[in-house]
Amino acid sequence: MKLRVASLALGAVTGFVFAWARMTDPNTFHRMLSLDSPTIYLLMAAAVGVAFAGARLLRGHRALLTGEPIGWTTTRPTRSHVVGSVLFGIGWGISDACPGPIAAQLGAGRVLALAVASGVLVGVRLQPRLVRAVEQAATRTEPPIPAVQGADVL
Amino acid sequence: VLGIVLGGLAFALLACAPDAGSSYSWLDAHLSLGGEVGVLFAAGLLIGVGARTAGGCTSGHGLTGAALLSPASLVSIMTVMATAIGTTFVLEAVV
């Protein structure tokens, strides 16, 4: 319960910042992806910098609410990372939105974000079936594209 | 996710500038409303399938994964960026 309240609060802060940074406006991403504005790149760099330092400071400590030790393992890139990222990139380029900001757009009252959001939800549901279909269609020499297990979709 | 929706709502209320209405992006001028809904839904499908296949999205791979220097995340976010920028330029050239 405490964890849920904390998640909700952190999510609210995130959504607030997304809206503040104008990430609820697809045109912001369009200016980023057409290389007209460096704002979002700088924002991402700043976020990665803070997370880089923060994660290393917290490593080995225990999480505040769950008491679990904080640590991580990294994975080697696989074919599914590349294939998935290409699909994701095309979707992002068309919609000028990605999952986090889509949620903030919904809160900010952008009606057409509903179309993107329902697409994302259907896509996430459909993905395992698509993988099976691709596996069946693929020849034996071609390895299938499994989803990365246990990974967070957002 | 609900928190992010609420946060977006909170800012919209505070800034007194809700993004309500049927406007979405620069594509508005080039598509009918129905066409735009279809295009955006299809884009959403790609995002959903892609994010699950790659095991993360812009924030998962690009922010968290990059900060942890995960090789898979670095490859993923580079691929996403390159594809998204490429798609944008192709769209602008075609539309």
Tab-separated table of C-alpha atoms in Angstrom:
chain	number	residue	atom	x	y	z
A	1	MET	CA	0.000	0.000	0.000
A	2	LYS	CA	2.753	2.406	1.026
A	3	LEU	CA	4.560	1.414	-2.164
A	4	ARG	CA	1.478	2.160	-4.264
A	5	VAL	CA	1.015	5.594	-2.714
A	6	ALA	CA	4.694	6.354	-3.283
A	7	SER	CA	4.469	5.190	-6.923
A	8	LEU	CA	1.405	7.347	-7.482
A	9	ALA	CA	3.121	10.377	-5.966
A	10	LEU	CA	6.317	9.863	-7.984
A	11	GLY	CA	4.232	9.358	-11.136
A	12	ALA	CA	2.367	12.594	-10.459
A	13	VAL	CA	5.645	14.485	-10.084
A	14	THR	CA	6.891	12.914	-13.337
A	15	GLY	CA	3.731	13.850	-15.231
A	16	PHE	CA	3.884	17.369	-13.821
A	17	VAL	CA	7.463	17.778	-15.025
A	18	PHE	CA	6.604	16.272	-18.443
A	19	ALA	CA	3.854	18.881	-18.850
A	20	TRP	CA	6.112	21.654	-17.516
A	21	ALA	CA	8.789	20.737	-20.081
A	22	ARG	CA	6.058	20.950	-22.755
A	23	MET	CA	6.506	17.249	-23.476
A	24	THR	CA	2.707	16.995	-23.582
A	25	ASP	CA	2.892	18.915	-26.861
A	26	PRO	CA	3.808	16.600	-29.772
A	27	ASN	CA	5.247	19.620	-31.564
A	28	THR	CA	7.983	19.715	-28.913
A	29	PHE	CA	9.094	16.235	-30.008
A	30	HIS	CA	8.698	17.176	-33.636
A	31	ARG	CA	11.138	20.075	-33.184
A	32	MET	CA	13.478	17.651	-31.412
A	33	LEU	CA	13.319	14.905	-34.050
A	34	SER	CA	13.586	17.335	-36.969
A	35	LEU	CA	16.725	18.634	-35.237
A	36	ASP	CA	15.293	22.155	-34.902
A	37	SER	CA	15.571	22.366	-31.130
A	38	PRO	CA	18.125	20.850	-28.733
A	39	THR	CA	15.883	21.271	-25.650
A	40	ILE	CA	14.760	17.665	-25.201
A	41	TYR	CA	18.253	16.300	-25.923
A	42	LEU	CA	19.638	18.560	-23.190
A	43	LEU	CA	16.798	17.507	-20.890
A	44	MET	CA	17.584	13.820	-21.487
A	45	ALA	CA	21.292	14.395	-20.975
A	46	ALA	CA	20.597	16.157	-17.678
A	47	ALA	CA	18.276	13.343	-16.572
A	48	VAL	CA	20.840	10.672	-17.469
A	49	GLY	CA	23.534	12.627	-15.609
A	50	VAL	CA	21.451	12.867	-12.436
A	51	ALA	CA	20.408	9.196	-12.663
A	52	PHE	CA	24.013	8.143	-13.321
A	53	ALA	CA	25.234	9.849	-10.157
A	54	GLY	CA	22.167	8.924	-8.089
A	55	ALA	CA	22.243	5.232	-8.978
A	56	ARG	CA	25.916	4.995	-8.037
A	57	LEU	CA	25.396	6.833	-4.739
A	58	LEU	CA	22.545	4.486	-3.821
A	59	ARG	CA	24.233	1.258	-4.920
A	60	GLY	CA	24.625	-1.127	-2.008
A	61	HIS	CA	22.175	0.795	0.177
A	62	ARG	CA	18.730	-0.541	1.008
A	63	ALA	CA	15.587	0.776	-0.641
A	64	LEU	CA	13.619	3.087	1.648
A	65	LEU	CA	10.215	1.378	1.402
A	66	THR	CA	10.929	-2.237	0.462
A	67	GLY	CA	14.258	-2.688	2.232
A	68	GLU	CA	15.643	-4.500	-0.797
A	69	PRO	CA	19.290	-3.902	-1.605
A	70	ILE	CA	19.794	-1.530	-4.537
A	71	GLY	CA	21.792	-2.925	-7.423
A	72	TRP	CA	21.492	-3.880	-11.045
A	73	THR	CA	22.755	-6.107	-13.785
A	74	THR	CA	23.157	-5.058	-17.397
A	75	THR	CA	22.327	-7.064	-20.513
A	76	ARG	CA	24.118	-7.483	-23.797
A	77	PRO	CA	22.264	-6.139	-26.818
A	78	THR	CA	20.296	-8.735	-28.781
A	79	ARG	CA	18.533	-8.700	-32.122
A	80	SER	CA	15.190	-8.081	-30.430
A	81	HIS	CA	16.510	-4.835	-28.924
A	82	VAL	CA	17.330	-3.540	-32.393
A	83	VAL	CA	14.156	-4.801	-34.107
A	84	GLY	CA	11.923	-3.473	-31.315
A	85	SER	CA	13.719	-0.140	-31.260
A	86	VAL	CA	13.292	0.326	-35.013
A	87	LEU	CA	9.518	-0.267	-34.704
A	88	PHE	CA	9.367	2.013	-31.682
A	89	GLY	CA	11.341	4.735	-33.463
A	90	ILE	CA	8.999	4.717	-36.464
A	91	GLY	CA	5.980	5.003	-34.148
A	92	TRP	CA	7.635	7.813	-32.237
A	93	GLY	CA	8.539	9.675	-35.420
A	94	ILE	CA	4.949	9.513	-36.652
A	95	SER	CA	3.130	10.276	-33.408
A	96	ASP	CA	5.786	12.549	-31.868
A	97	ALA	CA	4.977	10.906	-28.552
A	98	CYS	CA	6.330	8.075	-26.405
A	99	PRO	CA	4.653	6.176	-23.563
A	100	GLY	CA	5.444	8.454	-20.589
A	101	PRO	CA	4.422	11.721	-22.221
A	102	ILE	CA	1.331	10.031	-23.760
A	103	ALA	CA	0.035	9.434	-20.241
A	104	ALA	CA	0.734	13.062	-19.337
A	105	GLN	CA	-1.028	14.201	-22.543
A	106	LEU	CA	-4.140	12.296	-21.492
A	107	GLY	CA	-4.101	14.137	-18.172
A	108	ALA	CA	-3.540	17.447	-19.909
A	109	GLY	CA	-6.700	16.856	-21.915
A	110	ARG	CA	-5.261	16.129	-25.348
A	111	VAL	CA	-8.087	14.084	-26.847
A	112	LEU	CA	-6.196	12.573	-29.794
A	113	ALA	CA	-3.636	11.100	-27.378
A	114	LEU	CA	-6.378	8.529	-26.737
A	115	ALA	CA	-5.766	7.157	-30.246
A	116	VAL	CA	-2.031	6.740	-29.599
A	117	ALA	CA	-2.580	5.359	-26.106
A	118	SER	CA	-5.056	2.713	-27.285
A	119	GLY	CA	-2.621	1.798	-30.050
A	120	VAL	CA	0.143	1.301	-27.486
A	121	LEU	CA	-2.068	-0.830	-25.225
A	122	VAL	CA	-3.218	-3.026	-28.122
A	123	GLY	CA	0.369	-3.289	-29.387
A	124	VAL	CA	1.703	-4.402	-26.015
A	125	ARG	CA	-1.057	-7.027	-25.756
A	126	LEU	CA	-0.549	-8.198	-29.328
A	127	GLN	CA	3.234	-8.481	-29.195
A	128	PRO	CA	3.520	-12.076	-27.861
A	129	ARG	CA	1.143	-13.273	-30.583
A	130	LEU	CA	3.120	-11.439	-33.248
A	131	VAL	CA	6.320	-13.034	-31.958
A	132	ARG	CA	4.728	-16.482	-32.244
A	133	ALA	CA	3.540	-15.708	-35.759
A	134	VAL	CA	7.014	-14.528	-36.751
A	135	GLU	CA	8.544	-17.628	-35.178
A	136	GLN	CA	6.240	-19.884	-37.182
A	137	ALA	CA	6.897	-17.999	-40.389
A	138	ALA	CA	10.660	-17.895	-39.882
A	139	THR	CA	12.822	-20.585	-41.380
A	140	ARG	CA	14.813	-22.806	-39.049
A	141	THR	CA	17.992	-20.920	-39.753
A	142	GLU	CA	16.511	-17.664	-38.510
A	143	PRO	CA	16.316	-17.272	-34.724
A	144	PRO	CA	13.034	-15.860	-33.309
A	145	ILE	CA	12.710	-12.448	-31.661
A	146	PRO	CA	11.734	-13.009	-28.042
A	147	ALA	CA	10.680	-10.147	-25.789
A	148	VAL	CA	13.181	-9.159	-23.135
A	149	GLN	CA	11.906	-10.977	-20.057
A	150	GLY	CA	10.953	-9.012	-16.991
A	151	ALA	CA	11.570	-5.657	-18.629
A	152	ASP	CA	9.359	-2.687	-17.892
A	153	VAL	CA	7.453	-1.502	-20.928
A	154	LEU	CA	7.663	2.130	-19.865
B	1	VAL	CA	0.971	5.522	-15.141
B	2	LEU	CA	-2.098	6.889	-13.369
B	3	GLY	CA	0.250	9.218	-11.478
B	4	ILE	CA	1.661	10.602	-14.715
B	5	VAL	CA	-1.883	11.251	-15.991
B	6	LEU	CA	-2.697	13.064	-12.744
B	7	GLY	CA	0.550	15.046	-12.934
B	8	GLY	CA	-0.221	16.193	-16.465
B	9	LEU	CA	-3.693	17.168	-15.286
B	10	ALA	CA	-2.272	19.027	-12.279
B	11	PHE	CA	0.046	21.078	-14.472
B	12	ALA	CA	-2.700	21.802	-16.998
B	13	LEU	CA	-4.909	23.101	-14.178
B	14	LEU	CA	-2.109	25.096	-12.544
B	15	ALA	CA	-0.977	26.629	-15.807
B	16	CYS	CA	-4.618	27.237	-16.764
B	17	ALA	CA	-3.699	25.898	-20.190
B	18	PRO	CA	-5.321	22.543	-20.869
B	19	ASP	CA	-4.406	21.096	-24.252
B	20	ALA	CA	-8.031	20.153	-24.827
B	21	GLY	CA	-9.563	20.074	-28.280
B	22	SER	CA	-8.920	18.097	-31.401
B	23	SER	CA	-5.550	19.687	-32.188
B	24	TYR	CA	-2.613	17.309	-31.924
B	25	SER	CA	0.535	18.111	-33.857
B	26	TRP	CA	1.868	19.529	-37.107
B	27	LEU	CA	0.088	16.628	-38.857
B	28	ASP	CA	-3.290	18.308	-38.119
B	29	ALA	CA	-3.006	20.445	-41.229
B	30	HIS	CA	-2.345	17.471	-43.506
B	31	LEU	CA	-4.933	14.925	-42.374
B	32	SER	CA	-8.647	14.663	-41.781
B	33	LEU	CA	-9.598	14.027	-38.163
B	34	GLY	CA	-10.514	10.417	-38.888
B	35	GLY	CA	-7.326	9.890	-40.861
B	36	GLU	CA	-5.269	11.356	-38.056
B	37	VAL	CA	-6.908	9.083	-35.476
B	38	GLY	CA	-6.051	6.099	-37.691
B	39	VAL	CA	-2.459	7.193	-38.246
B	40	LEU	CA	-1.941	7.889	-34.540
B	41	PHE	CA	-3.450	4.524	-33.565
B	42	ALA	CA	-1.120	2.771	-36.012
B	43	ALA	CA	1.831	4.721	-34.605
B	44	GLY	CA	0.729	3.657	-31.121
B	45	LEU	CA	0.675	0.018	-32.254
B	46	LEU	CA	4.277	0.323	-33.462
B	47	ILE	CA	5.278	1.924	-30.163
B	48	GLY	CA	3.573	-0.811	-28.113
B	49	VAL	CA	4.931	-3.750	-30.102
B	50	GLY	CA	8.369	-2.133	-30.385
B	51	ALA	CA	8.680	-1.249	-26.709
B	52	ARG	CA	7.743	-4.764	-25.614
B	53	THR	CA	10.064	-6.401	-28.134
B	54	ALA	CA	12.984	-4.167	-27.177
B	55	GLY	CA	12.189	-4.420	-23.477
B	56	GLY	CA	11.909	-0.695	-22.910
B	57	CYS	CA	11.205	2.726	-24.348
B	58	THR	CA	12.734	6.169	-24.327
B	59	SER	CA	12.681	6.462	-20.546
B	60	GLY	CA	13.455	2.806	-19.793
B	61	HIS	CA	16.390	2.431	-22.160
B	62	GLY	CA	17.259	6.062	-22.861
B	63	LEU	CA	17.232	7.391	-19.321
B	64	THR	CA	17.463	4.520	-16.831
B	65	GLY	CA	19.399	2.078	-18.988
B	66	ALA	CA	21.785	4.715	-20.295
B	67	ALA	CA	22.482	5.941	-16.771
B	68	LEU	CA	23.356	2.382	-15.742
B	69	LEU	CA	25.507	2.050	-18.885
B	70	SER	CA	23.650	-1.072	-19.995
B	71	PRO	CA	25.001	-2.039	-23.432
B	72	ALA	CA	21.563	-3.261	-24.569
B	73	SER	CA	20.003	0.063	-23.590
B	74	LEU	CA	22.683	2.119	-25.308
B	75	VAL	CA	22.184	0.158	-28.532
B	76	SER	CA	18.395	0.449	-28.186
B	77	ILE	CA	18.260	4.194	-27.594
B	78	MET	CA	20.691	4.888	-30.433
B	79	THR	CA	18.503	2.787	-32.745
B	80	VAL	CA	15.330	4.522	-31.552
B	81	MET	CA	16.812	7.998	-32.010
B	82	ALA	CA	18.189	7.256	-35.467
B	83	THR	CA	14.908	5.660	-36.631
B	84	ALA	CA	12.721	8.414	-35.165
B	85	ILE	CA	14.828	11.202	-36.681
B	86	GLY	CA	14.881	9.340	-40.013
B	87	THR	CA	11.094	8.842	-39.911
B	88	THR	CA	10.591	12.536	-39.166
B	89	PHE	CA	12.697	13.620	-42.130
B	90	VAL	CA	10.980	11.130	-44.461
B	91	LEU	CA	7.544	12.316	-43.262
B	92	GLU	CA	8.451	15.956	-43.787
B	93	ALA	CA	9.726	15.189	-47.268
B	94	VAL	CA	6.608	13.185	-48.204
B	95	VAL	CA	3.820	15.228	-46.557
